[in-house]
Amino acid sequence: MKIIKGIEIPLTICVSYTIISLGAALFELLFGINTTTHTNSLLMFIWTCIAVLTLSIHYLFDNWPPILMILVQYIIAMGLVLLSVLIFSFITHDHVTEYLSIFLSFSIPYAIGATCFYISVFTYAKKQNQLLEQIQKTSKKS
Amino acid sequence: MKLNLIKSQTEDRIDILYTEMTPVIQEILDVIKKTKPILYGIKDGEKTLLMIDDIFYFDTVDRRCYAYTEKSVYQITQNISTLESDLNPFGFVRINKSNIVNIYHILRIKPEANMRIKVVLKNNEQLLINRSYKRNFENYLIQIRKEL
């Protein structure tokens, strides 16, 4: 068996927790035990997938201004979230009326996550660009 | 100091045997280190002497190595690992398994998804810095910056 160490420990915990939670939620929903907790677990998972997939299509908007790109990605993500809620409302026979609550539940974590993600990527690139600029300027002078 | 010059048919090589590092030997070493390696490229069957400074990047395709200048491509005989070590002091750094880039021809660094970054060259060509080479690239820039 592979030894789990270092960064693999929190990753393994996250994956195991996700599998157990989703497995339990799906199992209970299949057997007709329909609780809000199970529906929420599945919806949270779907929304997380939507958010991650939407962020990962960043390269399609390479030539767009960053703000417009983030806005478009958010609209795509929000559209998919509302669609998932609509589909879920037919499956679970729960008519979701709290759209404002769903909008906020998704928007706030998405905004925080997207901001952190882009700040780290752009900061890294900015730092490298500054270094390059300094190197190229100094080498021209010499 | 005894000096031997031996003509070789196979390789250019310098061996220095010394008992103690003297200023003269150090000076010789500095000259050798600053000497840019000679690189020949083949294009349309013609062998051309390439200027290291004109090369934007190297690329390996099917174990063949190519040197890319602003507008031309030349096939070269050296492999990517040899180029990486030989050209490291002259602004060339490995950015992925098959590319070595000349940092003096980089226009800018462009962020990509999944924390990957792209290098945009002055001729608008783009190369990807692999995640495993990202730290190496960053350290190289810091090291060059310190040396200047």
Short mmCIF file of C-alpha atoms in Angstrom, two decimals, chain A residues 18-124:
data_model
loop_
_atom_site.label_atom_id
_atom_site.label_comp_id
_atom_site.label_asym_id
_atom_site.label_seq_id
_atom_site.Cartn_x
_atom_site.Cartn_y
_atom_site.Cartn_z
CA THR A 18 -16.17 13.66 -0.26
CA ILE A 19 -16.58 10.00 -1.25
CA ILE A 20 -18.12 9.02 2.11
CA SER A 21 -20.49 12.03 2.23
CA LEU A 22 -21.61 11.66 -1.37
CA GLY A 23 -21.90 7.89 -1.07
CA ALA A 24 -24.06 8.20 2.03
CA ALA A 25 -26.21 10.94 0.49
CA LEU A 26 -26.77 8.99 -2.76
CA PHE A 27 -27.49 5.76 -0.87
CA GLU A 28 -30.09 7.36 1.37
CA LEU A 29 -31.70 9.29 -1.49
CA LEU A 30 -31.95 6.07 -3.56
CA PHE A 31 -33.70 4.37 -0.68
CA GLY A 32 -36.17 7.20 -0.36
CA ILE A 33 -34.71 8.84 2.73
CA ASN A 34 -34.96 12.34 1.41
CA THR A 35 -33.49 14.87 3.80
CA THR A 36 -32.36 18.45 3.27
CA THR A 37 -28.84 17.49 4.40
CA HIS A 38 -28.47 14.90 1.62
CA THR A 39 -29.83 17.22 -1.05
CA ASN A 40 -27.50 19.96 0.18
CA SER A 41 -24.46 17.64 0.13
CA LEU A 42 -25.10 16.68 -3.49
CA LEU A 43 -25.86 20.24 -4.54
CA MET A 44 -22.70 21.52 -2.81
CA PHE A 45 -20.66 18.92 -4.69
CA ILE A 46 -22.23 19.85 -8.03
CA TRP A 47 -21.69 23.56 -7.37
CA THR A 48 -18.07 22.95 -6.43
CA CYS A 49 -17.58 21.04 -9.70
CA ILE A 50 -19.22 23.89 -11.64
CA ALA A 51 -17.02 26.51 -9.94
CA VAL A 52 -13.79 24.58 -10.51
CA LEU A 53 -14.62 23.71 -14.13
CA THR A 54 -15.61 27.29 -14.89
CA LEU A 55 -12.34 28.60 -13.43
CA SER A 56 -10.35 26.01 -15.38
CA ILE A 57 -11.61 27.31 -18.76
CA HIS A 58 -9.61 30.49 -18.07
CA TYR A 59 -7.48 29.91 -21.21
CA LEU A 60 -10.50 30.37 -23.50
CA PHE A 61 -10.63 34.02 -22.44
CA ASP A 62 -6.92 34.70 -22.80
CA ASN A 63 -7.33 37.82 -24.92
CA TRP A 64 -10.13 39.30 -22.81
CA PRO A 65 -9.62 41.94 -20.10
CA PRO A 66 -9.39 40.19 -16.66
CA ILE A 67 -12.52 41.85 -15.20
CA LEU A 68 -14.66 40.89 -18.21
CA MET A 69 -13.24 37.37 -18.11
CA ILE A 70 -14.11 36.94 -14.41
CA LEU A 71 -17.59 38.36 -15.04
CA VAL A 72 -18.27 36.02 -17.98
CA GLN A 73 -17.02 33.03 -15.99
CA TYR A 74 -19.27 34.01 -13.10
CA ILE A 75 -22.33 34.32 -15.40
CA ILE A 76 -21.61 30.86 -16.87
CA ALA A 77 -21.15 29.38 -13.38
CA MET A 78 -24.29 31.05 -11.98
CA GLY A 79 -26.34 29.90 -14.98
CA LEU A 80 -25.20 26.31 -14.47
CA VAL A 81 -25.92 26.52 -10.73
CA LEU A 82 -29.49 27.75 -11.31
CA LEU A 83 -29.95 25.03 -13.94
CA SER A 84 -28.75 22.39 -11.48
CA VAL A 85 -31.18 23.69 -8.87
CA LEU A 86 -34.04 23.59 -11.37
CA ILE A 87 -33.21 19.99 -12.38
CA PHE A 88 -32.83 18.98 -8.72
CA SER A 89 -36.21 20.45 -7.85
CA PHE A 90 -37.86 17.93 -10.23
CA ILE A 91 -35.84 14.94 -8.98
CA THR A 92 -36.28 15.59 -5.29
CA HIS A 93 -39.80 16.97 -5.68
CA ASP A 94 -38.71 19.96 -3.63
CA HIS A 95 -39.66 23.19 -5.30
CA VAL A 96 -36.83 25.52 -4.60
CA THR A 97 -38.09 28.99 -4.03
CA GLU A 98 -35.14 30.39 -2.15
CA TYR A 99 -33.25 31.53 -5.26
CA LEU A 100 -31.82 34.56 -3.50
CA SER A 101 -30.37 32.33 -0.79
CA ILE A 102 -28.87 30.02 -3.46
CA PHE A 103 -27.51 33.01 -5.35
CA LEU A 104 -25.72 34.22 -2.20
CA SER A 105 -24.61 30.72 -1.14
CA PHE A 106 -22.83 30.30 -4.45
CA SER A 107 -21.76 33.86 -5.18
CA ILE A 108 -19.91 34.58 -1.93
CA PRO A 109 -17.64 31.49 -1.86
CA TYR A 110 -17.15 31.76 -5.64
CA ALA A 111 -16.10 35.39 -5.38
CA ILE A 112 -13.68 34.62 -2.51
CA GLY A 113 -12.23 31.57 -4.30
CA ALA A 114 -11.93 33.32 -7.66
CA THR A 115 -10.29 36.36 -6.08
CA CYS A 116 -7.69 34.25 -4.23
CA PHE A 117 -7.01 32.16 -7.34
CA TYR A 118 -6.51 35.09 -9.68
CA ILE A 119 -4.54 37.15 -7.20
CA SER A 120 -2.03 34.32 -6.73
CA VAL A 121 -1.69 33.67 -10.50
CA PHE A 122 -1.40 37.32 -11.48
CA THR A 123 0.96 38.13 -8.59
CA TYR A 124 3.30 35.37 -9.68
#
